[in-house]
């Protein structure tokens, strides 16, 4: 059976004007299928974050085509794009952006309130189950500021999963972690692709991490390097 294409970039180009035109992404094309575990690598300034910003529908000023689960995101309203992000994309960043004065459990629940598809009771149940799967249910009622860096990142991963997205996009998710915690995060992502059939797209400058993923997309000066 053909695998479902979750994300497809077709000839994406992006330029900044500051004030002269600088071409930052040049004809970027690739596809990600359901369950793929891919990393994006490249030197600083090669366009990784710019690309992720476009792929996550946050930046709509580009030429080319972006399909998310078969839907062309061009000409969607801001509201429609916000819905696509809420329902289909989970985010994990270098800095976790947890709300410090909320418990781990509440932090995981937050994107669920926004989506508003299940009762608060069910949402709490789902959040707890995610924390349990990540081995940190014991931390559910701790405040975010009481957690270590590695624990916070695991809470951020649970939060990214709460709306059951198709794809999780990450920008330097291990940038702030030691080797042991980086490996824990790598293995959690692997588990999400294998057990939950999630698609993982991870921007990273950690080559050890990247080489363990199934697929590497390398950017050099805004172009994909053939490998
Ligand atoms: P990476 O994440 O790979 O380090 P970026 O995507 O952040 O690279 O940046 C790619 C290039 O685009 C860099 O040359 C950067 O200076 C430029 N750039 C990024 N954002 C902007 C912006 N808002 N305005 C102008 N130039 C930008
Ligand atoms: Mg970057």
Tab-separated table of C-alpha atoms and ligand atoms in Angstrom:
chain	number	residue	atom	x	y	z
A	1	UNK	CA	0.000	0.000	0.000
A	2	UNK	CA	1.231	3.487	-0.864
A	3	UNK	CA	2.137	5.444	2.244
A	4	UNK	CA	0.106	8.581	2.929
A	5	UNK	CA	2.045	11.756	2.070
A	6	UNK	CA	1.848	14.047	5.096
A	7	UNK	CA	3.920	16.963	3.863
A	8	UNK	CA	5.041	17.947	0.405
A	9	UNK	CA	7.196	20.935	-0.520
A	10	UNK	CA	7.280	21.708	-4.238
A	11	UNK	CA	9.895	24.165	-5.477
A	12	UNK	CA	9.729	26.403	-2.443
A	13	UNK	CA	11.657	29.650	-2.860
A	14	UNK	CA	11.981	32.406	-0.305
A	15	UNK	CA	13.729	35.768	-0.470
A	16	UNK	CA	14.213	38.494	2.086
A	17	UNK	CA	14.484	42.148	1.082
A	18	UNK	CA	16.691	43.991	3.536
A	19	UNK	CA	16.970	46.206	1.512
A	20	UNK	CA	18.580	44.189	-1.268
A	21	UNK	CA	17.033	40.897	-2.329
A	22	UNK	CA	18.609	37.840	-0.722
A	23	UNK	CA	17.476	34.401	-1.881
A	24	UNK	CA	17.374	32.256	1.234
A	25	UNK	CA	15.542	29.155	-0.064
A	26	UNK	CA	16.062	27.990	-3.627
A	27	UNK	CA	13.769	25.429	-5.201
A	28	UNK	CA	13.323	23.241	-2.126
A	29	UNK	CA	11.296	20.099	-2.862
A	30	UNK	CA	10.747	16.971	-0.781
A	31	UNK	CA	8.009	14.747	0.596
A	32	UNK	CA	7.437	13.222	3.990
A	33	UNK	CA	5.236	10.181	4.450
A	34	UNK	CA	3.321	8.993	7.444
A	35	UNK	CA	5.694	7.649	10.088
A	36	UNK	CA	8.840	9.172	8.548
A	37	UNK	CA	11.618	10.271	10.907
A	38	UNK	CA	13.633	12.970	9.119
A	39	UNK	CA	16.137	15.586	10.144
A	40	UNK	CA	17.130	18.834	8.467
A	41	UNK	CA	20.789	19.767	8.798
A	42	UNK	CA	22.977	22.501	7.348
A	43	UNK	CA	25.394	25.225	8.368
A	44	UNK	CA	24.243	28.204	10.344
A	45	UNK	CA	22.508	30.563	7.915
A	46	UNK	CA	21.712	27.823	5.369
A	47	UNK	CA	17.962	28.432	5.741
A	48	UNK	CA	16.806	25.715	8.168
A	49	UNK	CA	14.695	27.882	10.446
A	50	UNK	CA	13.295	29.846	7.512
A	51	UNK	CA	12.212	26.576	5.903
A	52	UNK	CA	10.650	25.237	9.097
A	53	UNK	CA	8.750	28.490	9.523
A	54	UNK	CA	7.260	28.025	6.057
A	55	UNK	CA	6.542	24.309	6.493
A	56	UNK	CA	4.738	25.016	9.760
A	57	UNK	CA	2.492	27.553	7.927
A	58	UNK	CA	3.729	30.436	10.092
A	59	UNK	CA	5.236	32.203	7.068
A	60	UNK	CA	3.070	32.326	3.958
A	61	UNK	CA	5.292	34.700	1.958
A	62	UNK	CA	7.013	32.220	-0.342
A	63	UNK	CA	6.742	30.937	-3.872
A	64	UNK	CA	6.129	27.287	-4.686
A	65	UNK	CA	3.627	24.908	-3.150
A	66	UNK	CA	3.199	23.453	0.314
A	67	UNK	CA	0.754	20.609	0.836
A	68	UNK	CA	-0.072	19.436	4.340
A	69	UNK	CA	-1.918	16.146	4.315
A	70	UNK	CA	-2.830	16.847	0.700
A	71	UNK	CA	-4.166	20.345	1.350
A	72	UNK	CA	-2.536	23.321	-0.388
A	73	UNK	CA	-1.986	25.961	2.288
A	74	UNK	CA	-1.732	28.851	-0.202
A	75	UNK	CA	-4.615	31.303	-0.021
A	76	UNK	CA	-5.836	29.994	3.329
A	77	UNK	CA	-6.931	32.636	5.795
A	78	UNK	CA	-5.007	33.172	9.038
A	79	UNK	CA	-7.839	31.435	10.887
A	80	UNK	CA	-7.720	28.415	8.602
A	81	UNK	CA	-3.953	28.211	9.010
A	82	UNK	CA	-4.286	28.410	12.792
A	83	UNK	CA	-6.730	25.482	12.619
A	84	UNK	CA	-4.329	23.451	10.473
A	85	UNK	CA	-1.531	24.110	12.984
A	86	UNK	CA	-3.693	23.245	15.973
A	87	UNK	CA	-5.037	20.031	14.531
A	88	UNK	CA	-2.179	18.661	12.476
A	89	UNK	CA	1.137	20.037	13.697
A	90	UNK	CA	2.878	19.671	17.039
A	91	UNK	CA	5.847	21.925	17.873
A	92	UNK	CA	8.953	21.368	19.960
A	93	UNK	CA	11.601	24.084	20.205
A	94	UNK	CA	15.025	24.451	21.774
A	95	UNK	CA	13.471	26.446	24.559
A	96	UNK	CA	10.419	24.654	25.834
A	97	UNK	CA	8.166	27.694	26.382
A	98	UNK	CA	6.298	26.018	29.219
A	99	UNK	CA	4.298	28.286	31.461
A	100	UNK	CA	6.244	28.251	34.706
A	101	UNK	CA	3.340	28.905	37.059
A	102	UNK	CA	1.319	25.991	35.655
A	103	UNK	CA	1.746	22.312	36.460
A	104	UNK	CA	3.290	19.935	33.921
A	105	UNK	CA	-0.190	18.440	33.385
A	106	UNK	CA	-1.817	21.835	32.705
A	107	UNK	CA	0.973	22.775	30.306
A	108	UNK	CA	0.291	19.615	28.309
A	109	UNK	CA	-3.447	20.361	28.301
A	110	UNK	CA	-3.139	23.954	27.020
A	111	UNK	CA	-3.195	23.326	23.226
A	112	UNK	CA	-6.197	21.061	23.856
A	113	UNK	CA	-8.225	23.915	25.348
A	114	UNK	CA	-7.483	25.880	22.210
A	115	UNK	CA	-8.665	23.073	19.926
A	116	UNK	CA	-11.704	22.536	22.157
A	117	UNK	CA	-12.718	19.131	20.790
A	118	UNK	CA	-12.942	17.096	23.991
A	119	UNK	CA	-14.224	17.710	27.521
A	120	UNK	CA	-11.811	19.001	30.167
A	121	UNK	CA	-12.016	15.628	31.897
A	122	UNK	CA	-11.030	13.746	28.759
A	123	UNK	CA	-8.304	16.280	28.029
A	124	UNK	CA	-6.817	15.774	31.473
A	125	UNK	CA	-7.012	12.011	31.044
A	126	UNK	CA	-5.227	12.229	27.665
A	127	UNK	CA	-2.550	14.558	29.050
A	128	UNK	CA	-1.886	12.224	31.937
A	129	UNK	CA	-1.628	9.247	29.616
A	130	UNK	CA	0.947	11.070	27.474
A	131	UNK	CA	3.034	11.930	30.539
A	132	UNK	CA	2.820	8.274	31.566
A	133	UNK	CA	3.976	7.112	28.127
A	134	UNK	CA	6.954	9.441	28.411
A	135	UNK	CA	7.770	8.114	31.880
A	136	UNK	CA	7.068	11.358	33.714
A	137	UNK	CA	3.545	10.922	35.103
A	138	UNK	CA	5.129	11.298	38.530
A	139	UNK	CA	5.810	14.935	37.638
A	140	UNK	CA	2.247	15.725	36.516
A	141	UNK	CA	1.444	17.970	39.468
A	142	UNK	CA	4.816	19.702	39.747
A	143	UNK	CA	5.101	23.271	38.578
A	144	UNK	CA	7.039	23.673	35.342
A	145	UNK	CA	9.750	25.725	37.062
A	146	UNK	CA	10.485	22.794	39.392
A	147	UNK	CA	11.503	20.514	36.506
A	148	UNK	CA	14.961	19.858	35.060
A	149	UNK	CA	15.773	20.782	31.453
A	150	UNK	CA	15.307	17.210	30.240
A	151	UNK	CA	12.016	16.837	32.096
A	152	UNK	CA	10.731	20.114	30.672
A	153	UNK	CA	11.537	18.981	27.152
A	154	UNK	CA	9.601	15.762	27.719
A	155	UNK	CA	6.626	17.787	28.955
A	156	UNK	CA	6.956	19.924	25.803
A	157	UNK	CA	6.839	16.735	23.698
A	158	UNK	CA	3.694	15.571	25.500
A	159	UNK	CA	2.206	19.018	24.860
A	160	UNK	CA	3.071	18.706	21.151
A	161	UNK	CA	1.164	15.389	21.084
A	162	UNK	CA	-1.991	16.435	22.943
A	163	UNK	CA	-4.062	17.215	19.836
A	164	UNK	CA	-2.904	14.013	18.157
A	165	UNK	CA	-1.114	15.789	15.266
A	166	UNK	CA	0.016	14.079	12.063
A	167	UNK	CA	3.430	15.695	12.154
A	168	UNK	CA	5.714	17.057	14.848
A	169	UNK	CA	8.169	19.776	13.825
A	170	UNK	CA	11.139	20.622	15.974
A	171	UNK	CA	13.778	23.348	15.821
A	172	UNK	CA	16.896	22.306	17.745
A	173	UNK	CA	14.933	20.242	20.304
A	174	UNK	CA	18.153	18.983	21.915
A	175	UNK	CA	20.055	22.268	21.624
A	176	UNK	CA	19.838	22.805	25.342
A	177	UNK	CA	20.231	19.226	26.555
A	178	UNK	CA	23.149	17.029	27.603
A	179	UNK	CA	23.933	13.787	25.750
A	180	UNK	CA	21.821	11.595	27.982
A	181	UNK	CA	18.716	13.745	27.635
A	182	UNK	CA	19.311	14.193	23.891
A	183	UNK	CA	19.261	10.427	23.557
A	184	UNK	CA	16.046	10.203	25.567
A	185	UNK	CA	14.443	12.759	23.235
A	186	UNK	CA	15.738	10.912	20.154
A	187	UNK	CA	14.243	7.653	21.425
A	188	UNK	CA	10.903	9.248	22.299
A	189	UNK	CA	10.653	10.637	18.763
A	190	UNK	CA	11.526	7.231	17.351
A	191	UNK	CA	8.799	5.671	19.453
A	192	UNK	CA	6.316	8.285	18.228
A	193	UNK	CA	7.080	7.365	14.607
A	194	UNK	CA	7.027	3.613	15.208
A	195	UNK	CA	4.200	3.162	17.685
A	196	UNK	CA	1.993	6.156	16.920
A	197	UNK	CA	2.831	6.517	13.219
A	198	UNK	CA	3.651	10.207	13.680
A	199	UNK	CA	5.860	11.998	11.179
A	200	UNK	CA	8.855	13.722	12.777
A	201	UNK	CA	10.781	16.554	11.180
A	202	UNK	CA	13.693	17.747	13.280
A	203	UNK	CA	15.975	20.689	12.499
A	204	UNK	CA	19.224	20.039	14.288
A	205	UNK	CA	22.908	20.890	14.213
A	206	UNK	CA	23.566	17.711	16.215
A	207	UNK	CA	24.983	15.405	13.542
A	208	UNK	CA	24.955	12.352	15.825
A	209	UNK	CA	21.242	12.869	16.297
A	210	UNK	CA	20.663	13.452	12.572
A	211	UNK	CA	22.571	10.362	11.509
A	212	UNK	CA	20.363	8.206	13.697
A	213	UNK	CA	17.183	9.444	11.964
A	214	UNK	CA	15.909	7.544	8.917
A	215	UNK	CA	16.509	10.366	6.565
A	216	UNK	CA	18.635	13.514	6.369
A	217	UNK	CA	17.647	16.575	4.365
A	218	UNK	CA	20.728	18.763	4.065
A	219	UNK	CA	20.523	22.436	3.175
A	220	UNK	CA	23.468	24.319	1.753
A	221	UNK	CA	22.963	27.986	1.020
A	222	UNK	CA	19.203	27.469	0.674
A	223	UNK	CA	19.371	24.439	-1.608
A	224	UNK	CA	18.861	20.771	-0.834
A	225	UNK	CA	22.094	18.828	-1.204
A	226	UNK	CA	21.668	15.575	-3.095
A	227	UNK	CA	22.968	12.704	-1.052
B	1	LIG	P1	19.568	28.643	9.896
B	1	LIG	O1	18.361	28.358	10.715
B	1	LIG	O2	19.946	27.536	8.957
B	1	LIG	O3	20.740	29.079	10.701
B	1	LIG	P2	18.012	30.872	8.913
B	1	LIG	O4	16.871	30.247	8.216
B	1	LIG	O5	17.779	31.434	10.262
B	1	LIG	O6	19.252	29.872	8.918
B	1	LIG	O7	18.583	32.054	8.003
B	1	LIG	C1	18.903	31.867	6.620
B	1	LIG	C2	19.374	33.193	6.024
B	1	LIG	O8	18.266	34.089	5.959
B	1	LIG	C3	20.450	33.896	6.820
B	1	LIG	O9	21.352	34.467	5.910
B	1	LIG	C4	19.699	34.948	7.586
B	1	LIG	O10	20.525	36.052	7.826
B	1	LIG	C5	18.572	35.302	6.632
B	1	LIG	N1	17.358	35.742	7.332
B	1	LIG	C6	16.645	35.011	8.215
B	1	LIG	N2	15.574	35.685	8.657
B	1	LIG	C7	15.625	36.905	8.045
B	1	LIG	C8	14.796	38.080	8.077
B	1	LIG	N3	13.685	38.132	8.817
B	1	LIG	N4	15.161	39.133	7.304
B	1	LIG	C9	16.257	39.075	6.540
B	1	LIG	N5	17.079	38.023	6.453
B	1	LIG	C10	16.775	36.939	7.198
B	2	LIG	MG1	18.061	28.257	12.804
